[in-house]
Tab-separated table of C-alpha atoms in Angstrom:
chain	number	residue	atom	x	y	z
A	1039	MET	CA	81.975	38.507	1.275
A	1040	ALA	CA	81.242	35.991	-0.820
A	1041	ARG	CA	84.068	34.347	-2.762
A	1042	ARG	CA	83.504	34.442	-6.208
A	1043	LEU	CA	83.218	31.520	-8.468
A	1044	GLN	CA	85.943	31.259	-11.294
A	1045	ALA	CA	84.445	30.150	-14.340
A	1046	VAL	CA	85.949	27.124	-16.225
A	1047	THR	CA	87.788	27.428	-19.317
A	1048	ILE	CA	89.515	25.547	-22.036
A	1049	LYS	CA	93.028	25.319	-19.665
A	1050	HIS	CA	90.933	23.525	-16.898
A	1051	VAL	CA	89.644	20.471	-19.424
A	1052	ALA	CA	92.848	20.501	-20.652
A	1053	ALA	CA	94.541	19.922	-17.363
A	1054	ASP	CA	91.818	17.886	-16.203
A	1055	ALA	CA	91.749	15.335	-19.465
A	1056	GLY	CA	95.678	15.632	-19.261
A	1057	VAL	CA	95.984	16.765	-23.465
A	1058	SER	CA	96.818	19.769	-24.802
A	1059	LEU	CA	94.943	22.964	-25.512
A	1060	GLN	CA	94.357	21.773	-29.429
A	1061	THR	CA	93.145	18.538	-28.611
A	1062	VAL	CA	90.123	20.031	-26.669
A	1063	SER	CA	89.433	22.349	-29.338
A	1064	ARG	CA	89.385	19.282	-32.140
A	1065	VAL	CA	86.762	17.691	-29.554
A	1066	ILE	CA	84.831	20.878	-29.350
A	1067	ASN	CA	84.657	21.721	-33.231
A	1068	GLY	CA	83.987	17.716	-34.083
A	1069	GLU	CA	86.905	17.289	-35.933
A	1070	PRO	CA	87.614	13.711	-37.279
A	1071	ASN	CA	91.118	13.630	-36.688
A	1072	VAL	CA	90.454	12.043	-32.705
A	1073	ARG	CA	90.991	8.899	-31.489
A	1074	PRO	CA	87.707	7.968	-29.558
A	1075	GLU	CA	89.242	7.333	-26.653
A	1076	MET	CA	90.529	10.348	-26.538
A	1077	LYS	CA	86.851	12.332	-27.637
A	1078	SER	CA	85.684	9.935	-24.645
A	1079	ARG	CA	88.505	11.275	-21.911
A	1080	VAL	CA	88.091	14.772	-23.002
A	1081	GLN	CA	83.949	14.837	-23.205
A	1082	ALA	CA	84.199	13.162	-19.707
A	1083	SER	CA	86.295	16.348	-18.649
A	1084	ILE	CA	83.942	18.518	-20.084
A	1085	ASP	CA	80.839	17.112	-18.587
A	1086	ARG	CA	83.050	16.893	-15.177
A	1087	LEU	CA	83.156	20.471	-15.072
A	1088	GLY	CA	80.305	21.894	-16.219
A	1089	TYR	CA	82.434	23.623	-19.404
A	1090	VAL	CA	80.394	25.725	-21.603
A	1091	PRO	CA	82.986	26.253	-25.141
A	1092	SER	CA	83.186	29.911	-25.732
A	1093	ILE	CA	83.701	31.505	-29.686
A	1094	ALA	CA	87.554	32.012	-29.156
A	1095	ALA	CA	87.810	28.193	-27.814
A	1096	GLN	CA	85.988	26.652	-31.106
A	1097	ARG	CA	88.416	29.443	-32.930
A	1098	MET	CA	91.289	28.238	-31.418
A	1099	SER	CA	91.568	25.687	-34.387
A	1100	GLY	CA	91.745	28.402	-36.848
A	1101	SER	CA	88.987	26.971	-39.725
A	1102	ARG	CA	86.059	28.690	-38.195
A	1103	SER	CA	84.792	31.231	-36.325
A	1104	TYR	CA	80.965	30.296	-35.149
A	1105	LEU	CA	80.190	33.818	-35.834
A	1106	ILE	CA	77.082	34.124	-39.285
A	1107	LEU	CA	76.437	37.954	-39.565
A	1108	ALA	CA	73.139	38.818	-40.580
A	1109	ILE	CA	72.496	41.913	-42.468
A	1110	ASN	CA	69.365	44.329	-42.735
A	1111	ASP	CA	68.735	47.568	-44.312
A	1112	ARG	CA	69.923	50.637	-41.720
A	1113	GLU	CA	67.189	53.568	-42.854
A	1114	ARG	CA	64.355	50.899	-42.918
A	1115	THR	CA	65.150	49.636	-39.718
A	1116	ILE	CA	66.182	52.233	-37.560
A	1117	ALA	CA	62.519	54.115	-38.965
A	1118	ASP	CA	60.961	50.826	-37.902
A	1119	TRP	CA	62.188	50.981	-34.625
A	1120	THR	CA	62.357	54.823	-33.710
A	1121	ALA	CA	58.490	54.783	-34.960
A	1122	ARG	CA	57.839	51.926	-32.214
A	1123	GLN	CA	54.525	50.755	-34.693
A	1124	GLY	CA	55.343	47.029	-34.171
A	1125	THR	CA	56.907	45.896	-37.203
A	1126	ASP	CA	58.721	42.772	-36.170
A	1127	TRP	CA	60.743	41.416	-39.297
A	1128	VAL	CA	63.879	41.984	-37.166
A	1129	ASP	CA	62.920	39.779	-34.326
A	1130	GLN	CA	61.519	37.112	-36.359
A	1131	MET	CA	64.543	36.857	-38.297
A	1132	LEU	CA	66.664	36.964	-34.983
A	1133	LEU	CA	63.980	34.272	-33.478
A	1134	GLY	CA	64.609	31.715	-36.659
A	1135	GLY	CA	68.179	32.598	-37.193
A	1136	MET	CA	69.699	32.470	-33.768
A	1137	LEU	CA	67.503	29.610	-32.279
A	1138	LYS	CA	69.170	27.538	-35.564
A	1139	CYS	CA	72.615	28.802	-34.730
A	1140	ALA	CA	72.378	27.746	-30.787
A	1141	GLU	CA	71.505	24.316	-32.241
A	1142	HIS	CA	74.854	24.137	-33.700
A	1143	GLY	CA	77.175	26.292	-31.249
A	1144	TYR	CA	76.745	29.370	-33.514
A	1145	ARG	CA	76.238	32.965	-32.305
A	1146	MET	CA	74.233	35.578	-34.949
A	1147	ILE	CA	75.787	38.556	-35.219
A	1148	PHE	CA	73.228	41.629	-36.740
A	1149	GLU	CA	74.420	44.593	-38.281
A	1150	LEU	CA	72.590	47.439	-40.087
A	1151	VAL	CA	74.324	48.708	-43.677
A	1152	ASP	CA	72.939	50.930	-45.378
A	1153	THR	CA	71.688	49.700	-49.457
A	1154	HIS	CA	72.359	53.211	-50.541
A	1155	SER	CA	75.948	54.476	-49.022
A	1156	ASP	CA	78.890	55.667	-50.697
A	1157	HIS	CA	80.716	53.829	-47.949
A	1158	VAL	CA	78.869	50.530	-48.205
A	1159	GLU	CA	81.543	48.692	-49.351
A	1160	ARG	CA	83.872	50.163	-46.630
A	1161	GLU	CA	80.999	49.131	-44.092
A	1162	LEU	CA	81.213	45.613	-45.172
A	1163	LEU	CA	84.829	45.042	-45.469
A	1164	GLY	CA	85.493	46.305	-42.086
A	1165	ALA	CA	82.552	44.089	-40.368
A	1166	ILE	CA	83.955	41.147	-42.223
A	1167	ALA	CA	87.288	42.283	-41.234
A	1168	ALA	CA	86.409	42.723	-37.385
A	1169	LEU	CA	83.880	39.674	-36.706
A	1170	GLN	CA	85.373	37.136	-39.307
A	1171	PRO	CA	82.127	35.555	-40.054
A	1172	ASP	CA	81.712	31.953	-41.690
A	1173	GLY	CA	78.610	33.287	-43.571
A	1174	ILE	CA	76.635	36.481	-44.532
A	1175	ILE	CA	72.824	36.491	-44.737
A	1176	LEU	CA	71.815	39.090	-46.580
A	1177	THR	CA	67.811	40.947	-46.704
A	1178	PRO	CA	66.269	42.680	-48.877
A	1179	PRO	CA	67.210	45.112	-50.625
A	1180	HIS	CA	70.415	43.953	-49.970
A	1181	SER	CA	70.096	40.847	-51.494
A	1182	ASP	CA	69.682	41.865	-54.772
A	1183	ASN	CA	71.886	44.682	-54.887
A	1184	ALA	CA	74.376	44.348	-57.034
A	1185	GLN	CA	77.420	46.203	-55.752
A	1186	ILE	CA	76.864	44.160	-52.430
A	1187	VAL	CA	76.548	40.588	-54.075
A	1188	GLY	CA	79.532	41.368	-55.999
A	1189	LEU	CA	81.885	42.617	-52.886
A	1190	LEU	CA	80.511	39.220	-51.050
A	1191	ALA	CA	81.249	37.120	-53.685
A	1192	LYS	CA	85.037	38.023	-53.771
A	1193	GLN	CA	85.245	36.940	-50.057
A	1194	ASN	CA	85.449	33.419	-50.101
A	1195	LEU	CA	82.101	33.552	-47.750
A	1196	PRO	CA	79.141	31.176	-47.964
A	1197	PHE	CA	75.931	34.105	-48.271
A	1198	VAL	CA	72.392	33.689	-48.293
A	1199	ARG	CA	69.896	36.162	-50.462
A	1200	ILE	CA	66.722	36.267	-48.718
A	1201	GLY	CA	64.561	37.489	-51.005
A	1202	SER	CA	66.064	36.823	-54.172
A	1203	LYS	CA	66.201	34.232	-56.680
A	1204	GLN	CA	68.441	35.112	-58.805
A	1205	ASN	CA	71.061	31.549	-58.232
A	1206	GLY	CA	74.387	31.591	-59.736
A	1207	THR	CA	76.353	34.001	-56.619
A	1208	GLY	CA	75.690	33.222	-53.014
A	1209	ILE	CA	72.305	30.853	-52.304
A	1210	PRO	CA	68.896	32.629	-52.684
A	1211	VAL	CA	65.862	31.999	-50.820
A	1212	SER	CA	62.654	32.647	-51.434
A	1213	MET	CA	59.516	33.418	-49.379
A	1214	ASP	CA	57.549	32.973	-52.418
A	1215	ASP	CA	56.101	36.459	-52.470
A	1216	GLU	CA	54.429	35.891	-55.911
A	1217	GLY	CA	52.996	32.474	-54.781
A	1218	SER	CA	51.721	34.297	-51.269
A	1219	ALA	CA	49.894	36.794	-53.149
A	1220	ARG	CA	48.444	34.162	-55.745
A	1221	THR	CA	46.841	32.971	-52.476
A	1222	ALA	CA	45.630	35.730	-51.341
A	1223	THR	CA	44.252	36.480	-54.433
A	1224	ARG	CA	42.392	33.180	-55.185
A	1225	TYR	CA	41.152	33.632	-50.968
A	1226	LEU	CA	39.037	36.367	-52.109
A	1227	ILE	CA	37.904	35.220	-55.848
A	1228	GLU	CA	36.814	31.859	-53.810
A	1229	ARG	CA	34.713	34.336	-51.419
A	1230	GLY	CA	32.994	35.991	-54.844
A	1231	HIS	CA	35.262	38.950	-55.310
A	1232	GLN	CA	35.717	39.694	-58.947
A	1233	ARG	CA	37.225	43.522	-58.360
A	1234	ILE	CA	40.357	43.295	-56.434
A	1235	GLY	CA	42.546	45.744	-55.716
A	1236	PHE	CA	45.981	45.573	-55.324
A	1237	ILE	CA	48.549	48.105	-53.393
A	1238	SER	CA	51.974	47.597	-54.390
A	1239	GLY	CA	55.429	48.094	-52.215
A	1240	SER	CA	58.676	49.842	-53.130
A	1241	SER	CA	59.790	49.277	-56.580
A	1242	GLU	CA	63.511	49.198	-55.086
A	1243	TYR	CA	62.222	45.315	-53.716
A	1244	GLU	CA	62.370	43.130	-56.034
A	1245	LEU	CA	59.734	41.087	-54.352
A	1246	SER	CA	57.372	44.090	-54.591
A	1247	GLY	CA	57.186	43.201	-58.353
A	1248	TRP	CA	56.735	39.448	-57.649
A	1249	ARG	CA	53.362	39.925	-55.613
A	1250	VAL	CA	52.318	41.792	-58.534
A	1251	ASP	CA	52.902	39.259	-60.760
A	1252	GLY	CA	50.860	36.879	-58.441
A	1253	TRP	CA	47.798	38.966	-58.050
A	1254	GLN	CA	47.759	39.674	-61.920
A	1255	ALA	CA	48.870	35.915	-62.682
A	1256	GLU	CA	45.348	35.151	-60.373
A	1257	MET	CA	43.495	37.358	-61.587
A	1258	ALA	CA	44.171	36.221	-65.391
A	1259	ALA	CA	43.595	32.702	-64.129
A	1260	ALA	CA	39.654	33.695	-63.160
A	1261	GLY	CA	39.239	35.620	-66.186
A	1262	LEU	CA	39.014	39.083	-63.987
A	1263	ASP	CA	40.560	42.360	-65.412
A	1264	CYS	CA	42.536	43.934	-63.194
A	1265	THR	CA	43.011	47.071	-65.521
A	1266	GLY	CA	43.114	49.986	-62.770
A	1267	LEU	CA	43.117	48.467	-59.663
A	1268	LEU	CA	46.921	48.262	-59.302
A	1269	ALA	CA	47.906	51.306	-57.102
A	1270	PRO	CA	51.575	51.981	-55.971
A	1271	GLY	CA	53.330	52.346	-52.588
A	1272	ASP	CA	56.422	52.425	-51.182
A	1273	PHE	CA	55.757	50.510	-48.007
A	1274	SER	CA	55.220	53.650	-45.974
A	1275	TYR	CA	51.754	54.423	-44.263
A	1276	GLY	CA	51.331	57.539	-45.961
A	1277	SER	CA	51.669	55.741	-49.391
A	1278	GLY	CA	48.934	53.118	-48.075
A	1279	GLU	CA	47.034	56.338	-47.328
A	1280	ALA	CA	47.342	57.614	-51.371
A	1281	ALA	CA	46.749	54.732	-52.823
A	1282	ALA	CA	44.009	53.256	-50.915
A	1283	LEU	CA	42.285	56.152	-51.683
A	1284	ALA	CA	43.188	56.106	-55.402
A	1285	LEU	CA	41.412	53.049	-55.497
A	1286	LEU	CA	38.440	53.966	-53.288
A	1287	ASN	CA	37.437	57.186	-55.442
A	1288	LEU	CA	37.408	54.954	-58.874
A	1289	GLN	CA	34.442	55.278	-60.430
A	1290	GLN	CA	33.783	51.599	-59.921
A	1291	PRO	CA	35.576	50.624	-56.528
A	1292	PRO	CA	36.741	47.277	-55.670
A	1293	SER	CA	35.324	45.153	-53.305
A	1294	ALA	CA	38.376	43.947	-51.548
A	1295	ILE	CA	41.767	45.198	-51.613
A	1296	ILE	CA	45.516	43.418	-51.124
A	1297	ALA	CA	47.763	45.458	-49.231
A	1298	SER	CA	51.994	44.847	-49.509
A	1299	ASN	CA	52.602	45.222	-46.345
A	1300	ASP	CA	50.913	45.854	-43.026
A	1301	GLN	CA	51.425	49.393	-42.550
A	1302	MET	CA	49.844	49.937	-45.814
A	1303	ALA	CA	47.174	47.964	-44.846
A	1304	LEU	CA	46.139	49.509	-41.743
A	1305	ALA	CA	46.345	52.723	-43.789
A	1306	ALA	CA	43.828	51.665	-46.184
A	1307	LEU	CA	41.719	50.002	-43.140
A	1308	GLU	CA	41.306	53.789	-41.448
A	1309	MET	CA	41.002	55.278	-44.756
A	1310	ALA	CA	37.838	53.102	-45.505
A	1311	ARG	CA	36.629	53.830	-41.854
A	1312	GLN	CA	36.865	58.052	-42.949
A	1313	ARG	CA	35.274	57.199	-46.218
A	1314	GLY	CA	32.194	55.198	-43.893
A	1315	ILE	CA	33.013	52.212	-45.728
A	1316	SER	CA	32.519	49.356	-43.218
A	1317	VAL	CA	35.139	46.503	-43.378
A	1318	PRO	CA	34.731	43.351	-43.938
A	1319	ASP	CA	31.031	44.135	-44.964
A	1320	GLU	CA	31.381	46.535	-47.740
A	1321	LEU	CA	35.146	46.335	-48.423
A	1322	SER	CA	37.516	43.252	-47.519
A	1323	LEU	CA	41.656	43.908	-47.017
A	1324	ILE	CA	44.339	41.386	-47.083
A	1325	SER	CA	47.850	42.718	-45.463
A	1326	PHE	CA	51.078	40.780	-46.265
A	1327	ASP	CA	53.447	40.434	-43.295
A	1328	ASN	CA	51.495	39.411	-40.306
A	1329	THR	CA	52.977	41.679	-37.807
A	1330	PRO	CA	51.413	42.413	-34.307
A	1331	LEU	CA	49.519	45.255	-35.064
A	1332	VAL	CA	46.749	43.566	-37.131
A	1333	HIS	CA	46.103	41.295	-34.666
A	1334	PHE	CA	44.065	44.265	-32.696
A	1335	THR	CA	42.947	46.102	-35.080
A	1336	GLN	CA	39.015	46.588	-35.646
A	1337	PRO	CA	38.114	44.393	-37.277
A	1338	PRO	CA	41.775	42.101	-37.455
A	1339	LEU	CA	43.444	41.799	-40.449
A	1340	THR	CA	43.248	38.573	-42.473
A	1341	ALA	CA	47.122	38.555	-43.373
A	1342	VAL	CA	49.654	36.851	-45.388
A	1343	ASP	CA	52.068	35.277	-42.893
A	1344	GLN	CA	55.488	35.636	-44.044
A	1345	PRO	CA	57.827	33.054	-42.710
A	1346	ILE	CA	60.305	35.476	-41.925
A	1347	ALA	CA	62.164	33.303	-38.719
A	1348	ALA	CA	61.553	29.744	-40.946
A	1349	THR	CA	63.752	31.561	-43.565
A	1350	ALA	CA	66.377	32.775	-41.375
A	1351	SER	CA	66.577	29.702	-40.012
A	1352	LYS	CA	66.875	28.019	-43.191
A	1353	ALA	CA	69.662	30.494	-44.160
A	1354	VAL	CA	71.578	29.211	-41.033
A	1355	GLU	CA	71.451	25.872	-42.288
A	1356	LEU	CA	72.506	26.490	-45.872
A	1357	ILE	CA	75.454	28.664	-44.511
A	1358	ILE	CA	76.961	25.649	-42.193
A	1359	ALA	CA	76.235	23.211	-44.864
A	1360	ALA	CA	78.471	24.937	-46.749
A	1361	GLN	CA	81.016	25.621	-44.348
A	1362	LYS	CA	80.951	21.822	-43.917
A	1363	GLY	CA	81.689	21.489	-47.735
A	1364	ASP	CA	78.372	20.423	-49.263
A	1365	ALA	CA	77.316	21.902	-52.668
A	1366	ALA	CA	74.773	24.788	-52.480
A	1367	PRO	CA	71.518	23.537	-53.620
A	1368	ILE	CA	70.737	23.392	-57.180
A	1369	ALA	CA	67.137	24.782	-57.547
A	1370	LEU	CA	65.623	27.843	-55.666
A	1371	THR	CA	64.842	27.192	-51.849
A	1372	VAL	CA	61.573	28.319	-51.564
A	1373	ILE	CA	59.584	28.873	-47.806
A	1374	GLU	CA	55.904	29.342	-48.513
A	1375	GLY	CA	53.997	31.751	-46.876
A	1376	ALA	CA	50.239	30.929	-45.449
A	1377	ILE	CA	47.075	32.919	-44.823
A	1378	VAL	CA	45.991	34.119	-41.151
A	1379	GLU	CA	42.229	34.071	-41.624
A	1380	ARG	CA	40.998	36.534	-39.223
A	1381	GLY	CA	37.735	39.135	-39.690
A	1382	SER	CA	38.340	41.303	-42.501
A	1383	VAL	CA	37.348	39.290	-45.222
A	1384	ALA	CA	33.663	39.022	-46.603
A	1385	ARG	CA	31.959	36.689	-48.646
A	1386	ARG	CA	30.589	38.730	-51.867
A	1387	ASP	CA	27.055	37.945	-53.117
């Protein structure tokens, strides 16, 4: 039988270097109160033994846990996973957050919390007590939930609020939803479209209103009337069907539609197909999110690429900086999105 290799632990490093466990821990954690020669000695043992610090070893100093907790909405996340429709908000968040955590010796833990639950405070306090994270990342709609934000403000933990503009409590980080909506609207206007419909997202999310604001502002800047061209949705495919039909049934239907997420854009594409309306020849479409599904539609959808990974990465940076004692940014941190051009937009002569 093959002999099982014994894992190298912090105790092995301490014995090899002839120092205490606490000294090894201080070197691992990069603390300043370690003499250079001692640091070199411990580091040489780490390199020689091939030791990889564990979270438990890093916690020995008692000052940090090296865990960052990311919280997402339970109901919507489970619905997306169950539907298996290619939404990748969580994937992109973990991509950006986990890679940035790895750069700094941290780990990211992902939890689902129902923003509507009567037990939301108990759930959050339980997670914080069990994990003792160094910081928390909130995503919409949690990031503007007054109950959740108020609770975290009392925990003496840095936390980032993705999709929020409200300074003062936590660290707000915006993906520039208003600016992205303006960019998408301008993109259509520059291609000759004047009647541009907009399908909004759920009113539960503040970012839904910001996207509507951006569309309206850009239409106004171009001197274009948007009366009657706003159709409400809630980010679901079904709401996109209803909203698209409402716009296409207008006496003067729009020549282009911007949908606040990919699911509603897919619904609009299907409603156009059922009506015999050619996309993009008769109707142009732009979506928000740029999830995998829109790459493979016919035609592939032009979309606003939401910088989710970059935003999560920035959130981790901000939490680590706060743990080191850096002051939170005074100005709102904005991560801008971009238009990804595909085949669903045509020029309007």
